């Protein structure tokens, strides 16, 4: 591959100065809110969740900065290998995965339970960005050229569905579709794909597990099983409503601290925040998320190479889907599919994966002037 000169020739000191510190501060602010909520979830104690999350964030923050300082062309060169590495880990889950709460999603590495499907969210964006970087706009519009990237999406999505993890499978498919759109794939092809998906719904329904069917049925009528499948969403709505405009106060949420609210340190942590800080607290968090997205999209649009543009906007779209699906499911506008709230929910792999993703976005920002010929994809 041959490249023109660009910001990649900056020294380490100048790269550190060129780091988008505004975005770093916003990410740290969201993580800080997460620590506070995990502290509250443990009834005013750093143990067992907040302190572990802080250590994970410290490691992830250092990793993010290292990734940001590495030339964006390095990530392009290794994009496919990273993808296949994540795919091997997903296959490893099939062979020697760890089972918890009825799902087999993790591989035990001794010191951490790794969830390869989280890593695949970033690896898939890298692989698709590299593929479409090498195509002209005309080639991206031809059906034959779309078969390889469709396989790049379909294989890990099928493996994740087997775990089963419907939420992550949806995130992989939706994130991939965003890359297709950014690469210039025509709208009518999306319409055709949606029509095929709708026609295949009866088959997809027959393949769902009973508890997944229950979640969908509960979405339409939570009161059908208030002490069973509908319990989570009904308690979530009660907690959201009881928080009112300004909330009950830090550590004062009754639904959460009296253990009515399930999974309050993971999937339903936004509900606990809204109960304690009210609608104003929830909107403030969403405003910070919006600022992060604006930073990421601006970085993407300012990149002078297609690979960087697709990586930054693709990861930003994945981040948006995280927020949209989590907030949508805890407020009852989407079925409960088990998607964490970014940088807030307790969980090691999800936090590290997100910070790796933002490390790539920051790398795009530092190396935004690098020009990479399209033929080098």
mmCIF file of C-alpha atoms in Angstrom:
data_model
loop_
_atom_site.group_PDB
_atom_site.id
_atom_site.type_symbol
_atom_site.label_atom_id
_atom_site.label_comp_id
_atom_site.label_asym_id
_atom_site.label_seq_id
_atom_site.Cartn_x
_atom_site.Cartn_y
_atom_site.Cartn_z
ATOM 1 C CA UNK A 1 0.000 0.000 0.000
ATOM 2 C CA UNK A 2 1.264 3.516 -0.739
ATOM 3 C CA UNK A 3 0.183 6.632 1.091
ATOM 4 C CA UNK A 4 0.704 10.338 0.986
ATOM 5 C CA UNK A 5 2.211 12.281 3.826
ATOM 6 C CA UNK A 6 -0.140 13.423 6.547
ATOM 7 C CA UNK A 7 -0.620 13.795 10.265
ATOM 8 C CA UNK A 8 0.787 10.298 10.804
ATOM 9 C CA UNK A 9 4.235 11.891 10.724
ATOM 10 C CA UNK A 10 3.524 13.877 13.854
ATOM 11 C CA UNK A 11 5.698 13.048 16.839
ATOM 12 C CA UNK A 12 4.299 11.473 19.987
ATOM 13 C CA UNK A 13 4.122 14.801 21.806
ATOM 14 C CA UNK A 14 2.260 16.523 18.995
ATOM 15 C CA UNK A 15 -0.106 13.574 18.696
ATOM 16 C CA UNK A 16 -0.921 13.861 22.391
ATOM 17 C CA UNK A 17 -1.601 17.576 21.900
ATOM 18 C CA UNK A 18 -3.759 16.736 18.875
ATOM 19 C CA UNK A 19 -5.843 14.270 20.907
ATOM 20 C CA UNK A 20 -9.468 15.373 21.089
ATOM 21 C CA UNK A 21 -9.472 16.027 24.830
ATOM 22 C CA UNK A 22 -13.017 17.384 24.734
ATOM 23 C CA UNK A 23 -14.272 13.940 23.731
ATOM 24 C CA UNK A 24 -12.076 12.273 26.364
ATOM 25 C CA UNK A 25 -13.540 14.524 29.086
ATOM 26 C CA UNK A 26 -17.100 13.714 27.997
ATOM 27 C CA UNK A 27 -16.382 9.967 28.100
ATOM 28 C CA UNK A 28 -14.870 10.335 31.589
ATOM 29 C CA UNK A 29 -17.931 12.331 32.687
ATOM 30 C CA UNK A 30 -20.318 9.567 31.571
ATOM 31 C CA UNK A 31 -18.150 6.921 33.244
ATOM 32 C CA UNK A 32 -18.169 9.024 36.434
ATOM 33 C CA UNK A 33 -21.965 9.038 36.390
ATOM 34 C CA UNK A 34 -21.821 5.269 36.005
ATOM 35 C CA UNK A 35 -19.544 4.912 39.038
ATOM 36 C CA UNK A 36 -21.973 7.001 41.104
ATOM 37 C CA UNK A 37 -24.935 4.849 40.057
ATOM 38 C CA UNK A 38 -23.061 1.615 40.833
ATOM 39 C CA UNK A 39 -22.164 3.131 44.220
ATOM 40 C CA UNK A 40 -25.865 3.777 44.756
ATOM 41 C CA UNK A 41 -26.827 0.287 43.547
ATOM 42 C CA UNK A 42 -24.609 -1.135 46.318
ATOM 43 C CA UNK A 43 -26.446 1.044 48.901
ATOM 44 C CA UNK A 44 -23.616 3.538 49.282
ATOM 45 C CA UNK A 45 -20.589 1.288 48.877
ATOM 46 C CA UNK A 46 -17.796 1.118 46.323
ATOM 47 C CA UNK A 47 -17.822 -2.657 46.723
ATOM 48 C CA UNK A 48 -18.489 -4.798 44.828
ATOM 49 C CA UNK A 49 -19.296 -3.005 41.568
ATOM 50 C CA UNK A 50 -18.127 0.623 41.493
ATOM 51 C CA UNK A 51 -14.496 -0.051 42.403
ATOM 52 C CA UNK A 52 -14.155 -2.799 39.793
ATOM 53 C CA UNK A 53 -15.734 -0.565 37.158
ATOM 54 C CA UNK A 54 -13.279 2.223 38.058
ATOM 55 C CA UNK A 55 -10.313 -0.106 37.576
ATOM 56 C CA UNK A 56 -11.712 -1.298 34.262
ATOM 57 C CA UNK A 57 -12.181 2.282 33.127
ATOM 58 C CA UNK A 58 -8.592 3.127 34.098
ATOM 59 C CA UNK A 59 -7.273 0.222 32.021
ATOM 60 C CA UNK A 60 -9.653 1.041 29.159
ATOM 61 C CA UNK A 61 -8.710 4.730 29.209
ATOM 62 C CA UNK A 62 -4.996 3.910 28.879
ATOM 63 C CA UNK A 63 -5.773 1.440 26.092
ATOM 64 C CA UNK A 64 -7.918 4.058 24.330
ATOM 65 C CA UNK A 65 -5.091 6.616 24.303
ATOM 66 C CA UNK A 66 -2.563 4.047 23.004
ATOM 67 C CA UNK A 67 -4.944 3.052 20.191
ATOM 68 C CA UNK A 68 -5.554 6.731 19.361
ATOM 69 C CA UNK A 69 -1.833 7.407 18.923
ATOM 70 C CA UNK A 70 -1.328 4.538 16.459
ATOM 71 C CA UNK A 71 -1.467 5.426 12.769
ATOM 72 C CA UNK A 72 -4.920 4.890 11.280
ATOM 73 C CA UNK A 73 -3.282 2.978 8.403
ATOM 74 C CA UNK A 74 -2.114 0.336 10.879
ATOM 75 C CA UNK A 75 -5.722 -0.357 11.831
ATOM 76 C CA UNK A 76 -6.699 -0.531 8.173
ATOM 77 C CA UNK A 77 -3.883 -2.966 7.424
ATOM 78 C CA UNK A 78 -4.922 -5.272 10.264
ATOM 79 C CA UNK A 79 -8.702 -4.858 9.986
ATOM 80 C CA UNK A 80 -9.426 -8.260 8.441
ATOM 81 C CA UNK A 81 -7.121 -10.091 10.855
ATOM 82 C CA UNK A 82 -8.821 -8.402 13.826
ATOM 83 C CA UNK A 83 -12.184 -9.468 12.395
ATOM 84 C CA UNK A 84 -11.138 -13.091 11.964
ATOM 85 C CA UNK A 85 -9.592 -13.081 15.436
ATOM 86 C CA UNK A 86 -12.933 -11.996 16.894
ATOM 87 C CA UNK A 87 -14.663 -14.630 14.764
ATOM 88 C CA UNK A 88 -12.388 -17.363 16.140
ATOM 89 C CA UNK A 89 -13.264 -16.231 19.668
ATOM 90 C CA UNK A 90 -16.974 -16.416 18.787
ATOM 91 C CA UNK A 91 -16.475 -19.967 17.515
ATOM 92 C CA UNK A 92 -14.563 -20.643 20.746
ATOM 93 C CA UNK A 93 -17.739 -19.757 22.664
ATOM 94 C CA UNK A 94 -19.466 -22.594 20.784
ATOM 95 C CA UNK A 95 -16.751 -25.032 21.827
ATOM 96 C CA UNK A 96 -15.824 -23.985 25.376
ATOM 97 C CA UNK A 97 -18.099 -21.120 26.328
ATOM 98 C CA UNK A 98 -19.194 -20.238 29.848
ATOM 99 C CA UNK A 99 -22.925 -20.384 30.549
ATOM 100 C CA UNK A 100 -24.763 -17.905 32.735
ATOM 101 C CA UNK A 101 -28.461 -17.011 33.080
ATOM 102 C CA UNK A 102 -29.384 -19.470 30.326
ATOM 103 C CA UNK A 103 -26.961 -18.095 27.734
ATOM 104 C CA UNK A 104 -23.486 -19.138 26.602
ATOM 105 C CA UNK A 105 -21.722 -15.895 25.696
ATOM 106 C CA UNK A 106 -18.382 -15.823 27.507
ATOM 107 C CA UNK A 107 -14.929 -17.390 27.421
ATOM 108 C CA UNK A 108 -13.109 -17.640 30.727
ATOM 109 C CA UNK A 109 -9.552 -16.300 30.568
ATOM 110 C CA UNK A 110 -8.992 -16.812 34.288
ATOM 111 C CA UNK A 111 -8.817 -13.147 35.272
ATOM 112 C CA UNK A 112 -11.802 -12.081 33.162
ATOM 113 C CA UNK A 113 -14.838 -13.569 31.442
ATOM 114 C CA UNK A 114 -14.462 -12.281 27.889
ATOM 115 C CA UNK A 115 -17.592 -11.719 25.775
ATOM 116 C CA UNK A 116 -16.377 -12.026 22.145
ATOM 117 C CA UNK A 117 -19.639 -10.677 20.693
ATOM 118 C CA UNK A 118 -18.781 -7.267 22.182
ATOM 119 C CA UNK A 119 -15.375 -7.290 20.458
ATOM 120 C CA UNK A 120 -17.053 -8.279 17.200
ATOM 121 C CA UNK A 121 -19.046 -5.012 17.166
ATOM 122 C CA UNK A 122 -15.803 -3.075 16.641
ATOM 123 C CA UNK A 123 -14.069 -5.731 14.513
ATOM 124 C CA UNK A 124 -17.025 -5.799 12.109
ATOM 125 C CA UNK A 125 -16.915 -2.009 11.639
ATOM 126 C CA UNK A 126 -13.165 -2.210 10.871
ATOM 127 C CA UNK A 127 -13.580 -5.032 8.343
ATOM 128 C CA UNK A 128 -16.513 -3.395 6.548
ATOM 129 C CA UNK A 129 -14.734 -0.023 6.483
ATOM 130 C CA UNK A 130 -11.674 -1.597 4.895
ATOM 131 C CA UNK A 131 -13.765 -3.465 2.342
ATOM 132 C CA UNK A 132 -15.805 -0.447 1.246
ATOM 133 C CA UNK A 133 -12.721 1.784 1.276
ATOM 134 C CA UNK A 134 -11.429 -0.295 -1.625
ATOM 135 C CA UNK A 135 -14.617 0.071 -3.692
ATOM 136 C CA UNK A 136 -15.637 2.930 -5.929
ATOM 137 C CA UNK A 137 -19.136 4.367 -5.535
ATOM 138 C CA UNK A 138 -20.161 2.545 -8.697
ATOM 139 C CA UNK A 139 -18.862 -0.803 -7.421
ATOM 140 C CA UNK A 140 -20.618 -0.289 -4.069
ATOM 141 C CA UNK A 141 -23.885 -0.088 -6.014
ATOM 142 C CA UNK A 142 -23.487 -3.509 -7.673
ATOM 143 C CA UNK A 143 -25.176 -6.466 -6.005
ATOM 144 C CA UNK A 144 -22.271 -8.872 -6.619
ATOM 145 C CA UNK A 145 -19.861 -6.636 -4.699
ATOM 146 C CA UNK A 146 -22.209 -6.651 -1.713
ATOM 147 C CA UNK A 147 -22.056 -10.420 -1.172
ATOM 148 C CA UNK A 148 -18.698 -10.467 0.738
ATOM 149 C CA UNK A 149 -19.698 -7.735 3.240
ATOM 150 C CA UNK A 150 -23.089 -9.401 3.726
ATOM 151 C CA UNK A 151 -21.236 -12.590 4.697
ATOM 152 C CA UNK A 152 -19.009 -10.563 7.028
ATOM 153 C CA UNK A 153 -22.197 -9.534 8.862
ATOM 154 C CA UNK A 154 -24.189 -12.761 8.551
ATOM 155 C CA UNK A 155 -21.630 -15.222 9.981
ATOM 156 C CA UNK A 156 -21.026 -13.516 13.369
ATOM 157 C CA UNK A 157 -24.693 -12.549 13.628
ATOM 158 C CA UNK A 158 -25.712 -16.199 13.236
ATOM 159 C CA UNK A 159 -23.149 -17.275 15.862
ATOM 160 C CA UNK A 160 -24.391 -14.628 18.315
ATOM 161 C CA UNK A 161 -28.007 -15.686 17.772
ATOM 162 C CA UNK A 162 -27.024 -19.234 18.769
ATOM 163 C CA UNK A 163 -25.703 -18.042 22.172
ATOM 164 C CA UNK A 164 -28.544 -16.734 22.309
ATOM 165 C CA UNK A 165 -28.115 -12.931 22.355
ATOM 166 C CA UNK A 166 -30.810 -11.252 20.277
ATOM 167 C CA UNK A 167 -29.827 -7.704 21.331
ATOM 168 C CA UNK A 168 -26.194 -8.013 20.225
ATOM 169 C CA UNK A 169 -27.248 -9.766 17.007
ATOM 170 C CA UNK A 170 -29.529 -6.824 16.206
ATOM 171 C CA UNK A 171 -26.701 -4.381 16.977
ATOM 172 C CA UNK A 172 -24.335 -6.218 14.612
ATOM 173 C CA UNK A 173 -26.877 -6.264 11.790
ATOM 174 C CA UNK A 174 -27.964 -2.647 12.287
ATOM 175 C CA UNK A 175 -24.383 -1.377 12.650
ATOM 176 C CA UNK A 176 -23.431 -3.193 9.449
ATOM 177 C CA UNK A 177 -26.408 -1.684 7.626
ATOM 178 C CA UNK A 178 -25.208 1.803 8.618
ATOM 179 C CA UNK A 179 -21.806 1.126 7.007
ATOM 180 C CA UNK A 180 -23.561 -0.057 3.844
ATOM 181 C CA UNK A 181 -25.551 3.196 3.749
ATOM 182 C CA UNK A 182 -22.465 5.354 4.333
ATOM 183 C CA UNK A 183 -20.601 3.490 1.598
ATOM 184 C CA UNK A 184 -23.226 4.544 -0.941
ATOM 185 C CA UNK A 185 -25.454 1.469 -1.256
ATOM 186 C CA UNK A 186 -28.730 2.555 -2.858
ATOM 187 C CA UNK A 187 -31.854 3.057 -0.735
ATOM 188 C CA UNK A 188 -33.955 0.643 -2.811
ATOM 189 C CA UNK A 189 -31.645 -2.199 -1.808
ATOM 190 C CA UNK A 190 -32.356 -1.436 1.867
ATOM 191 C CA UNK A 191 -36.081 -1.409 1.086
ATOM 192 C CA UNK A 192 -35.709 -4.801 -0.627
ATOM 193 C CA UNK A 193 -33.763 -6.200 2.352
ATOM 194 C CA UNK A 194 -36.426 -4.934 4.774
ATOM 195 C CA UNK A 195 -39.174 -6.506 2.644
ATOM 196 C CA UNK A 196 -37.315 -9.854 2.676
ATOM 197 C CA UNK A 197 -36.827 -9.566 6.444
ATOM 198 C CA UNK A 198 -40.535 -8.895 6.978
ATOM 199 C CA UNK A 199 -41.448 -11.869 4.772
ATOM 200 C CA UNK A 200 -39.073 -14.048 6.826
ATOM 201 C CA UNK A 201 -40.576 -13.014 10.181
ATOM 202 C CA UNK A 202 -42.658 -16.212 10.575
ATOM 203 C CA UNK A 203 -39.507 -18.317 10.121
ATOM 204 C CA UNK A 204 -37.527 -16.096 12.526
ATOM 205 C CA UNK A 205 -40.351 -16.337 15.087
ATOM 206 C CA UNK A 206 -40.300 -20.126 14.937
ATOM 207 C CA UNK A 207 -36.552 -20.080 15.706
ATOM 208 C CA UNK A 208 -36.864 -17.915 18.834
ATOM 209 C CA UNK A 209 -36.572 -19.441 22.299
ATOM 210 C CA UNK A 210 -39.702 -19.447 24.440
ATOM 211 C CA UNK A 211 -38.356 -16.714 26.724
ATOM 212 C CA UNK A 212 -37.583 -14.530 23.683
ATOM 213 C CA UNK A 213 -41.128 -14.986 22.402
ATOM 214 C CA UNK A 214 -42.320 -14.091 25.878
ATOM 215 C CA UNK A 215 -40.340 -10.841 25.769
ATOM 216 C CA UNK A 216 -41.925 -9.850 22.469
ATOM 217 C CA UNK A 217 -45.435 -10.705 23.686
ATOM 218 C CA UNK A 218 -44.752 -8.830 26.909
ATOM 219 C CA UNK A 219 -43.679 -5.793 24.923
ATOM 220 C CA UNK A 220 -47.160 -5.541 23.434
ATOM 221 C CA UNK A 221 -48.926 -6.343 26.716
ATOM 222 C CA UNK A 222 -46.748 -6.174 29.874
ATOM 223 C CA UNK A 223 -49.770 -6.815 32.130
ATOM 224 C CA UNK A 224 -50.290 -10.320 30.689
ATOM 225 C CA UNK A 225 -47.706 -11.699 33.151
ATOM 226 C CA UNK A 226 -46.978 -9.015 35.776
ATOM 227 C CA UNK A 227 -45.049 -11.350 38.100
ATOM 228 C CA UNK A 228 -43.199 -13.156 35.329
ATOM 229 C CA UNK A 229 -42.161 -11.906 31.889
ATOM 230 C CA UNK A 230 -43.749 -8.492 32.447
ATOM 231 C CA UNK A 231 -42.173 -7.876 35.849
ATOM 232 C CA UNK A 232 -39.022 -6.088 34.637
ATOM 233 C CA UNK A 233 -40.710 -3.545 32.410
ATOM 234 C CA UNK A 234 -43.608 -2.881 34.813
ATOM 235 C CA UNK A 235 -41.190 -2.203 37.703
ATOM 236 C CA UNK A 236 -39.088 -0.052 35.406
ATOM 237 C CA UNK A 237 -42.088 2.098 34.470
ATOM 238 C CA UNK A 238 -43.084 2.441 38.132
ATOM 239 C CA UNK A 239 -39.559 3.585 39.033
ATOM 240 C CA UNK A 240 -39.411 6.035 36.125
ATOM 241 C CA UNK A 241 -42.756 7.532 37.084
ATOM 242 C CA UNK A 242 -41.923 7.746 40.784
ATOM 243 C CA UNK A 243 -38.799 9.779 40.011
ATOM 244 C CA UNK A 244 -40.902 12.640 38.671
ATOM 245 C CA UNK A 245 -39.200 15.739 37.299
ATOM 246 C CA UNK A 246 -36.345 16.145 39.785
ATOM 247 C CA UNK A 247 -36.086 12.652 41.350
ATOM 248 C CA UNK A 248 -36.039 11.310 44.898
ATOM 249 C CA UNK A 249 -32.390 12.112 45.506
ATOM 250 C CA UNK A 250 -29.090 10.229 45.385
ATOM 251 C CA UNK A 251 -29.306 6.891 47.267
ATOM 252 C CA UNK A 252 -33.017 7.530 47.910
ATOM 253 C CA UNK A 253 -34.632 5.485 45.126
ATOM 254 C CA UNK A 254 -37.201 3.230 46.748
ATOM 255 C CA UNK A 255 -37.920 0.901 43.828
ATOM 256 C CA UNK A 256 -34.216 0.183 43.398
ATOM 257 C CA UNK A 257 -33.054 0.088 47.018
ATOM 258 C CA UNK A 258 -35.994 -2.060 48.124
ATOM 259 C CA UNK A 259 -35.038 -4.504 45.344
ATOM 260 C CA UNK A 260 -38.216 -4.125 43.309
ATOM 261 C CA UNK A 261 -36.174 -3.051 40.284
ATOM 262 C CA UNK A 262 -34.309 -6.023 38.706
ATOM 263 C CA UNK A 263 -30.930 -5.857 36.970
ATOM 264 C CA UNK A 264 -30.461 -2.305 38.256
ATOM 265 C CA UNK A 265 -26.672 -2.383 37.933
ATOM 266 C CA UNK A 266 -26.729 -3.572 34.315
ATOM 267 C CA UNK A 267 -29.595 -3.275 31.815
ATOM 268 C CA UNK A 268 -31.927 -1.171 34.011
ATOM 269 C CA UNK A 269 -29.393 1.266 35.459
ATOM 270 C CA UNK A 270 -30.936 4.170 33.482
ATOM 271 C CA UNK A 271 -34.174 3.535 35.350
ATOM 272 C CA UNK A 272 -32.400 3.828 38.709
ATOM 273 C CA UNK A 273 -30.757 7.074 37.577
ATOM 274 C CA UNK A 274 -34.112 8.498 36.489
ATOM 275 C CA UNK A 275 -35.701 7.476 39.789
ATOM 276 C CA UNK A 276 -33.011 9.227 41.831
ATOM 277 C CA UNK A 277 -32.434 12.264 39.582
ATOM 278 C CA UNK A 278 -35.780 12.448 37.801
ATOM 279 C CA UNK A 279 -36.554 13.364 34.236
ATOM 280 C CA UNK A 280 -33.998 16.193 34.416
ATOM 281 C CA UNK A 281 -31.234 13.754 35.337
ATOM 282 C CA UNK A 282 -32.179 11.383 32.521
ATOM 283 C CA UNK A 283 -32.282 14.204 29.976
ATOM 284 C CA UNK A 284 -28.911 15.524 31.189
ATOM 285 C CA UNK A 285 -27.319 12.124 30.582
ATOM 286 C CA UNK A 286 -28.896 11.913 27.124
ATOM 287 C CA UNK A 287 -27.554 15.421 26.378
ATOM 288 C CA UNK A 288 -24.005 14.254 27.213
ATOM 289 C CA UNK A 289 -24.474 11.213 24.990
ATOM 290 C CA UNK A 290 -25.632 13.545 22.201
ATOM 291 C CA UNK A 291 -22.509 15.692 22.587
ATOM 292 C CA UNK A 292 -20.333 12.569 22.329
ATOM 293 C CA UNK A 293 -22.134 11.557 19.137
ATOM 294 C CA UNK A 294 -21.695 15.044 17.666
ATOM 295 C CA UNK A 295 -17.959 14.907 18.390
ATOM 296 C CA UNK A 296 -17.690 11.469 16.756
ATOM 297 C CA UNK A 297 -19.701 12.409 13.646
ATOM 298 C CA UNK A 298 -17.727 15.651 13.162
ATOM 299 C CA UNK A 299 -14.465 13.684 13.419
ATOM 300 C CA UNK A 300 -15.761 11.227 10.824
ATOM 301 C CA UNK A 301 -16.867 13.881 8.342
ATOM 302 C CA UNK A 302 -13.553 15.747 8.695
ATOM 303 C CA UNK A 303 -11.481 12.664 7.809
ATOM 304 C CA UNK A 304 -9.843 12.900 4.403
ATOM 305 C CA UNK A 305 -9.877 9.140 3.859
ATOM 306 C CA UNK A 306 -12.876 6.876 3.396
ATOM 307 C CA UNK A 307 -11.619 4.239 5.839
ATOM 308 C CA UNK A 308 -11.382 6.730 8.709
ATOM 309 C CA UNK A 309 -14.731 8.245 7.819
ATOM 310 C CA UNK A 310 -16.487 4.850 7.836
ATOM 311 C CA UNK A 311 -14.761 3.732 11.057
ATOM 312 C CA UNK A 312 -15.621 6.892 13.008
ATOM 313 C CA UNK A 313 -19.221 7.137 11.865
ATOM 314 C CA UNK A 314 -19.746 3.367 12.037
ATOM 315 C CA UNK A 315 -18.594 3.202 15.660
ATOM 316 C CA UNK A 316 -20.633 6.309 16.477
ATOM 317 C CA UNK A 317 -23.695 4.614 14.975
ATOM 318 C CA UNK A 318 -23.051 1.501 17.099
ATOM 319 C CA UNK A 319 -22.771 3.740 20.182
ATOM 320 C CA UNK A 320 -26.067 5.448 19.267
ATOM 321 C CA UNK A 321 -27.775 2.057 18.851
ATOM 322 C CA UNK A 322 -26.559 1.032 22.317
ATOM 323 C CA UNK A 323 -28.135 4.129 23.877
ATOM 324 C CA UNK A 324 -31.310 4.019 21.779
ATOM 325 C CA UNK A 325 -32.055 0.334 22.408
ATOM 326 C CA UNK A 326 -31.242 0.457 26.145
ATOM 327 C CA UNK A 327 -33.301 3.586 26.845
ATOM 328 C CA UNK A 328 -36.040 2.324 24.516
ATOM 329 C CA UNK A 329 -36.349 -1.008 26.307
ATOM 330 C CA UNK A 330 -36.374 0.383 29.862
ATOM 331 C CA UNK A 331 -39.023 2.953 28.912
ATOM 332 C CA UNK A 332 -41.188 0.344 27.171
ATOM 333 C CA UNK A 333 -40.967 1.551 23.569
ATOM 334 C CA UNK A 334 -38.817 -1.466 22.579
ATOM 335 C CA UNK A 335 -38.791 -5.114 23.749
ATOM 336 C CA UNK A 336 -36.311 -6.020 26.492
ATOM 337 C CA UNK A 337 -33.341 -7.544 24.638
ATOM 338 C CA UNK A 338 -30.508 -7.152 27.151
ATOM 339 C CA UNK A 339 -28.383 -4.271 25.825
ATOM 340 C CA UNK A 340 -26.217 -2.359 28.370
ATOM 341 C CA UNK A 341 -26.191 1.424 28.738
ATOM 342 C CA UNK A 342 -22.805 2.588 27.343
ATOM 343 C CA UNK A 343 -20.140 3.340 29.992
ATOM 344 C CA UNK A 344 -22.794 3.235 32.734
ATOM 345 C CA UNK A 345 -23.889 -0.403 33.043
ATOM 346 C CA UNK A 346 -21.671 -2.755 35.021
ATOM 347 C CA UNK A 347 -19.611 -4.994 32.748
ATOM 348 C CA UNK A 348 -15.972 -5.323 31.766
ATOM 349 C CA UNK A 349 -16.013 -6.382 28.122
ATOM 350 C CA UNK A 350 -18.646 -3.838 27.072
ATOM 351 C CA UNK A 351 -16.722 -0.953 28.664
ATOM 352 C CA UNK A 352 -13.359 -2.028 27.233
ATOM 353 C CA UNK A 353 -14.896 -2.537 23.803
ATOM 354 C CA UNK A 354 -16.457 0.921 23.792
ATOM 355 C CA UNK A 355 -13.192 2.555 24.851
ATOM 356 C CA UNK A 356 -11.325 0.626 22.142
ATOM 357 C CA UNK A 357 -13.907 1.954 19.676
ATOM 358 C CA UNK A 358 -13.427 5.523 20.860
ATOM 359 C CA UNK A 359 -9.667 4.995 20.663
ATOM 360 C CA UNK A 360 -10.151 4.309 16.951
ATOM 361 C CA UNK A 361 -12.314 7.433 16.591
ATOM 362 C CA UNK A 362 -9.586 9.488 18.272
ATOM 363 C CA UNK A 363 -7.015 7.920 15.925
ATOM 364 C CA UNK A 364 -9.168 9.049 12.986
ATOM 365 C CA UNK A 365 -9.188 12.545 14.503
ATOM 366 C CA UNK A 366 -5.403 12.728 14.932
ATOM 367 C CA UNK A 367 -4.728 11.288 11.464
ATOM 368 C CA UNK A 368 -7.589 13.008 9.684
ATOM 369 C CA UNK A 369 -5.283 14.576 7.072
ATOM 370 C CA UNK A 370 -3.858 11.219 5.983
ATOM 371 C CA UNK A 371 -4.845 10.415 2.433
ATOM 372 C CA UNK A 372 -5.210 6.721 1.571
ATOM 373 C CA UNK A 373 -5.846 5.883 -2.092
ATOM 374 C CA UNK A 374 -9.102 3.958 -2.529
ATOM 375 C CA UNK A 375 -7.317 1.247 -4.526
ATOM 376 C CA UNK A 376 -5.348 0.275 -1.421
ATOM 377 C CA UNK A 377 -8.367 -1.295 0.256
#
